[in-house]
CSV table of C-alpha atoms and ligand atoms in Angstrom, one decimal:
chain,number,residue,atom,x,y,z
A,1,MET,CA,-22.0,94.2,55.2
A,2,ASN,CA,-19.1,92.8,53.3
A,3,ILE,CA,-18.9,89.6,55.2
A,4,VAL,CA,-21.7,87.9,53.1
A,5,ALA,CA,-19.8,88.8,50.0
A,6,LEU,CA,-16.5,87.6,51.3
A,7,GLU,CA,-17.6,84.2,52.4
A,8,PRO,CA,-18.2,82.5,49.1
A,9,GLU,CA,-15.0,83.9,47.9
A,10,SER,CA,-13.0,82.3,50.7
A,11,VAL,CA,-14.8,79.0,50.0
A,12,ARG,CA,-13.9,79.2,46.4
A,13,THR,CA,-10.2,79.8,47.0
A,14,ARG,CA,-9.7,77.0,49.6
A,15,PRO,CA,-7.4,74.4,48.0
A,16,PRO,CA,-9.2,71.2,47.0
A,17,SER,CA,-8.8,68.2,49.3
A,18,TRP,CA,-6.8,65.2,48.1
A,19,GLN,CA,-10.1,63.3,47.8
A,20,ALA,CA,-11.5,66.0,45.5
A,21,ILE,CA,-8.4,65.7,43.3
A,22,VAL,CA,-8.8,62.0,43.1
A,23,LYS,CA,-12.5,62.4,42.2
A,24,SER,CA,-11.8,64.8,39.4
A,25,ALA,CA,-9.0,62.7,37.8
A,26,ILE,CA,-9.0,62.2,34.1
A,27,ARG,CA,-10.3,58.7,33.2
A,28,ASP,CA,-10.2,58.8,29.5
A,29,SER,CA,-7.1,58.7,27.2
A,30,GLY,CA,-8.9,60.9,24.5
A,31,GLN,CA,-9.6,63.6,27.1
A,32,LEU,CA,-6.0,63.3,28.4
A,33,LEU,CA,-4.6,63.9,25.0
A,34,GLN,CA,-7.0,66.8,24.3
A,35,ARG,CA,-5.9,68.5,27.5
A,36,LEU,CA,-2.3,68.3,26.3
A,37,ASP,CA,-2.9,69.6,22.8
A,38,LEU,CA,-2.2,66.2,21.5
A,39,ALA,CA,-5.6,65.2,20.2
A,40,GLY,CA,-5.2,63.1,17.0
A,41,HIS,CA,-1.5,62.9,17.6
A,42,LEU,CA,-1.3,59.3,18.7
A,43,PRO,CA,-3.0,56.1,17.3
A,44,GLY,CA,-6.0,54.6,19.0
A,45,SER,CA,-6.3,53.2,22.5
A,46,PRO,CA,-5.5,49.6,23.4
A,47,THR,CA,-8.1,47.0,24.4
A,48,GLU,CA,-6.2,46.8,27.7
A,49,GLU,CA,-7.5,50.3,28.6
A,50,LYS,CA,-10.8,48.6,29.4
A,51,ASN,CA,-9.2,46.3,32.0
A,52,PHE,CA,-6.9,49.0,33.4
A,53,PRO,CA,-8.4,52.4,32.6
A,54,THR,CA,-6.7,55.7,32.2
A,55,PHE,CA,-6.4,57.5,35.6
A,56,VAL,CA,-4.5,60.8,35.9
A,57,PRO,CA,-5.1,63.5,38.5
A,58,GLU,CA,-4.8,67.1,37.6
A,59,THR,CA,-1.8,67.5,39.9
A,60,TRP,CA,0.2,65.1,37.7
A,61,LEU,CA,-1.2,66.5,34.4
A,62,ARG,CA,0.2,70.0,35.4
A,63,ARG,CA,3.7,68.6,35.3
A,64,ILE,CA,3.4,67.3,31.7
A,65,GLN,CA,4.7,69.5,28.9
A,66,PRO,CA,1.7,70.2,26.6
A,67,GLY,CA,2.3,69.3,23.0
A,68,ASP,CA,5.1,66.7,23.7
A,69,PRO,CA,4.0,63.2,22.9
A,70,GLN,CA,7.3,61.9,24.4
A,71,ASP,CA,6.9,63.6,27.7
A,72,PRO,CA,8.3,61.2,30.4
A,73,LEU,CA,5.3,61.8,32.7
A,74,LEU,CA,2.8,61.3,29.9
A,75,LEU,CA,4.5,58.0,28.8
A,76,GLN,CA,4.0,56.6,32.3
A,77,VAL,CA,0.2,57.1,32.2
A,78,LEU,CA,-0.9,57.0,28.5
A,79,PRO,CA,-2.3,53.7,27.3
A,80,ARG,CA,-0.6,52.7,24.1
A,81,LEU,CA,-1.4,50.1,21.5
A,82,ALA,CA,1.7,48.1,22.4
A,83,GLU,CA,0.0,47.0,25.6
A,84,ASP,CA,-2.1,44.6,23.6
A,85,ALA,CA,0.9,42.8,22.2
A,86,VAL,CA,1.4,39.3,23.5
A,87,VAL,CA,5.1,38.9,24.3
A,88,PRO,CA,6.5,35.6,25.4
A,89,GLY,CA,7.8,35.7,29.0
A,90,PHE,CA,5.4,38.5,30.0
A,91,VAL,CA,2.8,37.0,32.3
A,92,THR,CA,0.0,38.1,34.7
A,93,ASP,CA,1.7,37.2,38.0
A,94,ALA,CA,5.3,37.9,37.2
A,95,VAL,CA,6.6,38.1,40.7
A,96,GLY,CA,4.8,35.2,42.4
A,97,ASP,CA,2.6,37.3,44.6
A,98,LEU,CA,-0.2,34.9,44.6
A,99,GLU,CA,1.9,32.0,45.7
A,100,ALA,CA,3.4,34.0,48.6
A,101,GLU,CA,0.0,34.9,50.0
A,102,GLN,CA,-0.4,33.7,53.6
A,103,ALA,CA,-3.9,35.1,54.1
A,104,PRO,CA,-6.1,37.2,51.7
A,105,GLY,CA,-4.1,40.4,51.2
A,106,LEU,CA,-1.1,39.3,53.3
A,107,ILE,CA,2.0,38.5,51.3
A,108,GLN,CA,5.1,37.2,52.9
A,109,LYS,CA,8.1,36.5,50.7
A,110,TYR,CA,11.0,37.7,52.8
A,111,HIS,CA,12.2,37.0,56.4
A,112,GLY,CA,10.9,39.3,59.0
A,113,ARG,CA,8.8,41.4,56.7
A,114,ALA,CA,5.1,41.0,55.8
A,115,LEU,CA,3.3,43.0,53.2
A,116,LEU,CA,-0.3,43.9,53.6
A,117,ILE,CA,-2.4,44.9,50.6
A,118,THR,CA,-4.4,47.8,52.1
A,119,SER,CA,-6.2,49.2,49.1
A,120,GLY,CA,-6.8,48.2,45.5
A,121,ALA,CA,-6.9,51.9,44.5
A,122,CYS,CA,-4.1,54.2,43.4
A,123,ALA,CA,-4.0,57.9,42.6
A,124,VAL,CA,-2.7,57.1,39.1
A,125,HIS,CA,-2.6,54.2,36.8
A,126,CYS,CA,1.0,53.6,35.8
A,127,ARG,CA,1.0,51.7,32.5
A,128,TYR,CA,3.9,49.5,33.6
A,129,CYS,CA,2.4,48.5,36.9
A,130,PHE,CA,3.4,45.0,38.1
A,131,ARG,CA,0.2,44.6,40.1
A,132,ARG,CA,-2.1,45.6,37.2
A,133,HIS,CA,-3.5,42.0,37.1
A,134,TYR,CA,-3.6,41.4,40.9
A,135,PRO,CA,-7.1,40.2,42.1
A,136,TYR,CA,-7.8,43.2,44.4
A,137,GLY,CA,-11.4,42.1,44.7
A,138,GLN,CA,-10.3,39.5,47.2
A,139,ALA,CA,-8.1,41.7,49.3
A,140,PRO,CA,-9.3,42.9,52.7
A,141,VAL,CA,-11.2,46.2,53.0
A,142,SER,CA,-12.8,46.3,56.4
A,143,MET,CA,-11.2,46.4,59.8
A,144,PRO,CA,-12.2,42.9,60.7
A,145,GLN,CA,-10.7,41.6,57.5
A,146,PHE,CA,-7.4,43.4,58.2
A,147,ASP,CA,-7.5,42.0,61.6
A,148,ASP,CA,-7.8,38.5,60.1
A,149,ALA,CA,-4.8,39.2,57.7
A,150,LEU,CA,-2.7,40.4,60.7
A,151,GLU,CA,-3.3,37.2,62.5
A,152,VAL,CA,-0.4,35.8,60.5
A,153,VAL,CA,1.8,38.6,61.9
A,154,ARG,CA,0.6,38.0,65.5
A,155,GLN,CA,1.4,34.3,65.2
A,156,ASP,CA,5.0,34.8,63.9
A,157,THR,CA,7.2,36.7,66.4
A,158,GLN,CA,9.9,36.9,63.7
A,159,ILE,CA,7.9,39.4,61.8
A,160,ASP,CA,9.1,42.8,63.1
A,161,GLU,CA,8.1,44.9,60.1
A,162,VAL,CA,4.8,45.4,58.5
A,163,ILE,CA,4.7,46.9,55.0
A,164,LEU,CA,1.6,48.7,53.9
A,165,SER,CA,1.3,48.4,50.1
A,166,GLY,CA,-1.4,48.1,47.5
A,167,GLY,CA,-2.6,49.7,45.4
A,168,ASP,CA,-1.7,52.7,47.5
A,169,PRO,CA,-2.2,52.5,51.2
A,170,LEU,CA,-2.5,56.3,51.5
A,171,MET,CA,-5.8,56.0,49.5
A,172,MET,CA,-7.3,55.0,52.8
A,173,VAL,CA,-8.8,58.0,54.7
A,174,ASP,CA,-7.0,59.2,57.8
A,175,ASN,CA,-9.3,57.6,60.4
A,176,LYS,CA,-9.2,54.2,58.8
A,177,LEU,CA,-5.5,54.4,58.4
A,178,GLN,CA,-5.2,55.4,62.1
A,179,GLN,CA,-7.2,52.3,63.1
A,180,LEU,CA,-5.0,50.1,61.0
A,181,ILE,CA,-1.8,51.5,62.5
A,182,GLU,CA,-3.2,51.0,66.0
A,183,MET,CA,-4.0,47.4,65.2
A,184,ILE,CA,-0.4,46.9,64.0
A,185,GLU,CA,1.0,48.8,67.0
A,186,ALA,CA,-0.8,46.4,69.3
A,187,ILE,CA,1.3,43.5,68.1
A,188,GLU,CA,4.2,43.8,70.5
A,189,HIS,CA,7.0,42.2,68.3
A,190,VAL,CA,6.3,44.6,65.4
A,191,ARG,CA,8.8,47.5,65.6
A,192,ARG,CA,8.6,49.0,62.2
A,193,LEU,CA,5.9,50.3,59.9
A,194,ARG,CA,6.8,50.7,56.2
A,195,ILE,CA,4.5,52.5,53.8
A,196,HIS,CA,5.0,52.1,50.1
A,197,THR,CA,3.2,55.0,48.4
A,198,ARG,CA,3.1,57.1,45.4
A,199,LEU,CA,0.5,59.5,46.7
A,200,PRO,CA,2.8,62.2,48.2
A,201,VAL,CA,4.2,62.5,44.7
A,202,LEU,CA,0.9,62.3,42.7
A,203,ILE,CA,-1.2,64.4,45.1
A,204,PRO,CA,1.1,66.1,47.6
A,205,GLN,CA,-2.1,67.4,49.4
A,206,ARG,CA,-2.4,63.8,50.8
A,207,VAL,CA,0.2,64.7,53.4
A,208,THR,CA,-2.4,66.1,55.6
A,209,SER,CA,-1.9,67.3,59.2
A,210,GLY,CA,-3.9,64.2,60.2
A,211,LEU,CA,-1.4,61.9,58.5
A,212,VAL,CA,1.6,63.9,59.9
A,213,GLY,CA,0.0,63.6,63.4
A,214,MET,CA,-0.5,59.9,63.3
A,215,LEU,CA,3.0,59.2,62.0
A,216,LYS,CA,4.5,61.4,64.7
A,217,LYS,CA,2.5,59.7,67.4
A,218,THR,CA,3.1,56.0,66.6
A,219,ARG,CA,5.7,54.1,68.7
A,220,LEU,CA,6.7,52.3,65.5
A,221,ALA,CA,9.8,53.4,63.5
A,222,LYS,CA,8.5,54.7,60.1
A,223,ILE,CA,9.9,54.1,56.7
A,224,VAL,CA,8.2,55.7,53.8
A,225,VAL,CA,9.1,54.4,50.4
A,226,LEU,CA,8.1,56.8,47.6
A,227,HIS,CA,8.0,55.9,43.9
A,228,ILE,CA,9.5,58.6,41.7
A,229,ASN,CA,10.9,57.7,38.3
A,230,HIS,CA,11.8,61.1,36.8
A,231,PRO,CA,13.0,64.4,38.2
A,232,GLN,CA,10.1,66.2,36.4
A,233,GLU,CA,7.8,64.5,38.9
A,234,ILE,CA,9.2,66.6,41.8
A,235,ASP,CA,7.7,70.1,41.9
A,236,ALA,CA,7.6,72.5,44.8
A,237,ASP,CA,4.5,70.9,46.4
A,238,VAL,CA,6.1,67.4,46.2
A,239,ARG,CA,9.3,68.8,47.8
A,240,GLN,CA,7.2,70.3,50.6
A,241,ALA,CA,5.3,67.0,51.1
A,242,MET,CA,8.7,65.1,51.3
A,243,LEU,CA,10.0,67.5,53.9
A,244,GLN,CA,6.8,67.1,56.0
A,245,LEU,CA,7.4,63.3,56.0
A,246,VAL,CA,11.0,63.8,57.1
A,247,GLU,CA,9.7,66.0,59.9
A,248,CYS,CA,7.7,63.1,61.2
A,249,HIS,CA,11.0,61.3,61.6
A,250,ALA,CA,10.2,58.9,58.8
A,251,LEU,CA,13.1,57.4,56.9
A,252,LEU,CA,12.4,58.5,53.4
A,253,LEU,CA,13.4,56.2,50.5
A,254,ASN,CA,12.7,56.1,46.8
A,255,GLN,CA,12.3,53.3,44.4
A,256,ALA,CA,12.2,53.9,40.7
A,257,VAL,CA,11.5,51.5,37.9
A,258,LEU,CA,13.9,51.6,34.9
A,259,LEU,CA,11.6,52.5,32.0
A,260,LYS,CA,12.4,52.8,28.3
A,261,GLY,CA,11.9,56.3,27.0
A,262,VAL,CA,11.2,57.6,30.5
A,263,ASN,CA,14.4,57.4,32.6
A,264,ASP,CA,16.8,55.1,30.7
A,265,ASP,CA,19.3,57.9,30.4
A,266,LEU,CA,22.3,58.8,32.5
A,267,GLU,CA,21.6,62.5,33.0
A,268,THR,CA,18.0,61.9,33.9
A,269,LEU,CA,19.0,59.3,36.6
A,270,ILE,CA,21.7,61.6,38.0
A,271,THR,CA,19.3,64.5,38.2
A,272,LEU,CA,16.7,62.4,39.9
A,273,SER,CA,19.2,61.1,42.5
A,274,LYS,CA,20.4,64.6,43.3
A,275,GLN,CA,16.9,66.0,43.6
A,276,LEU,CA,15.9,63.2,45.9
A,277,VAL,CA,18.9,63.6,48.2
A,278,ASP,CA,18.3,67.4,48.3
A,279,SER,CA,14.8,66.6,49.6
A,280,HIS,CA,16.2,64.2,52.2
A,281,CYS,CA,15.1,61.1,50.3
A,282,GLN,CA,17.5,58.3,49.7
A,283,PRO,CA,17.6,56.5,46.3
A,284,TYR,CA,16.9,53.0,47.5
A,285,TYR,CA,16.1,50.7,44.6
A,286,LEU,CA,16.2,51.0,40.8
A,287,HIS,CA,13.9,48.1,39.7
A,288,GLN,CA,14.4,46.1,36.6
A,289,LEU,CA,10.9,46.1,35.1
A,290,ASP,CA,8.8,43.1,36.2
A,291,ARG,CA,7.7,41.0,33.2
A,292,VAL,CA,4.0,41.6,33.5
A,293,ALA,CA,1.7,41.1,30.5
A,294,GLY,CA,1.2,44.4,28.6
A,295,VAL,CA,4.4,46.2,29.6
A,296,ALA,CA,7.1,44.7,27.3
A,297,HIS,CA,7.5,48.1,25.5
A,298,PHE,CA,8.9,49.6,28.7
A,299,GLU,CA,11.7,47.0,29.1
A,300,VAL,CA,15.4,48.1,29.1
A,301,PRO,CA,17.9,45.3,28.8
A,302,GLU,CA,19.8,44.5,32.0
A,303,ALA,CA,23.1,45.1,30.4
A,304,GLU,CA,22.1,48.7,29.7
A,305,GLY,CA,20.8,49.2,33.3
A,306,CYS,CA,24.2,47.9,34.6
A,307,LYS,CA,26.1,50.4,32.4
A,308,LEU,CA,23.9,53.3,33.7
A,309,ILE,CA,24.5,52.4,37.3
A,310,GLU,CA,28.3,52.1,36.8
A,311,GLN,CA,28.3,55.5,35.1
A,312,MET,CA,26.3,56.9,38.0
A,313,ARG,CA,28.9,55.6,40.4
A,314,GLY,CA,31.5,57.7,38.6
A,315,ARG,CA,29.5,60.9,39.1
A,316,LEU,CA,27.7,60.6,42.4
A,317,PRO,CA,28.4,59.9,46.1
A,318,GLY,CA,27.8,56.3,47.1
A,319,TYR,CA,24.6,57.1,49.0
A,320,ALA,CA,23.0,58.6,45.9
A,321,VAL,CA,23.4,55.5,43.7
A,322,PRO,CA,20.4,53.1,44.1
A,323,ARG,CA,20.8,49.4,44.2
A,324,TYR,CA,19.7,48.0,40.8
A,325,VAL,CA,17.4,45.0,41.6
A,326,ARG,CA,15.2,42.5,40.0
A,327,GLU,CA,12.4,40.5,41.7
A,328,SER,CA,12.5,36.8,40.9
A,329,PRO,CA,9.7,34.5,42.2
A,330,GLY,CA,10.8,32.1,44.9
A,331,GLU,CA,14.0,34.1,45.9
A,332,SER,CA,14.6,35.0,49.6
A,333,SER,CA,15.2,38.6,48.8
A,334,LYS,CA,15.2,41.0,45.8
A,335,THR,CA,18.2,40.1,43.6
A,336,VAL,CA,20.8,42.8,43.4
A,337,ILE,CA,22.0,43.0,39.8
A,338,VAL,CA,24.6,45.6,40.5
B,401,PLP,C1,9.8,44.0,47.7
B,401,PLP,C2,9.0,43.3,48.8
B,401,PLP,C3,9.4,43.5,50.1
B,401,PLP,C4,10.4,44.5,50.6
B,401,PLP,O1,11.7,44.1,50.2
B,401,PLP,P1,13.0,45.0,50.8
B,401,PLP,O2,14.1,44.4,50.1
B,401,PLP,O3,13.0,44.8,52.3
B,401,PLP,O4,12.7,46.4,50.4
B,401,PLP,C5,8.7,42.8,51.1
B,401,PLP,N1,7.7,41.9,50.8
B,401,PLP,C6,7.4,41.7,49.5
B,401,PLP,C7,6.3,40.7,49.2
B,401,PLP,C8,8.0,42.4,48.4
B,401,PLP,O5,7.6,42.2,47.2
B,402,SF4,S1,1.0,53.6,42.0
B,402,SF4,FE1,2.1,51.6,42.1
B,402,SF4,S2,0.5,50.1,42.4
B,402,SF4,FE2,-0.5,52.0,41.7
B,402,SF4,S3,-0.6,51.8,39.4
B,402,SF4,FE3,1.3,52.9,39.9
B,402,SF4,S4,2.9,51.2,40.0
B,402,SF4,FE4,0.9,50.3,40.2
């Protein structure tokens, strides 16, 4: 008799899927501020919000301190008027991605590694994003289009690593991702699969048993590069997702971007490094901000970045200090600043 009454209850308490969390994300800066008890606290929204709208999932919102307009997680996602400022030197294609495109969606800048743009979508819109002006409309979306892009890799036996990037490659649903991985595996000279993603951090529920299964199964060595800028981004669910990735025998790395007001502070960077290492994730790169139009207010001078890294060296084991790098168009690798 009770079964009928119990069933809806169990449906209601089932945790939402990652797709449901994406669907219910906040898409309006006014609503975002309201949810954080900050309505009326900040001046209006920039015109840029129309081109690159607010996009914040609940799983990120929960980690923001309500009532704090300077919260480091809020600053990463809240459109601010400064985005409309035209600042000399800040341009739409700051890193020369378009020039390095070998086929639609396939970017090769560096020896042996090719980067595939797998999705124009992300689980969040980071206001400092270097690809915010990238023409995703022209990137491949269907399997035949990916197949065409991968022809470049098939023809060049020197490419032994394929990097899935975006947008966020984990925005692809599991069975599509599985097909893409199989396509890459079929290229004999490719030995490594790298996934650049922010999803396990934004929505840890994305690390599904399906994803874990396909990563365990592939013959390719796996490198997962996360993007975490601040220790407050790492909650218990994120830690769990990181451990699940490590259990797939993925090499787990992190890249952060040095951002004014968010993580340009020694104690913050040290705590971040320690928390990453404690979750088996190695701090890989600390990026100097790419000079993309609309992000100038996030820039930290390189001299300050160098000082922070040197101070980190005095406090942390060598493996916990990231390489401080900058991306300059036309170079044969990222440029190590210090
Ligand atoms: C950053 C980047 C890579 C990866 O560089 P690593 O130094 O190997 O991490 C590869 N291709 C492109 C186009 C990149 O921008
Ligand atoms: S997740 Fe990466 S690609 Fe997506 S908006 Fe953020 S920085 Fe840009």
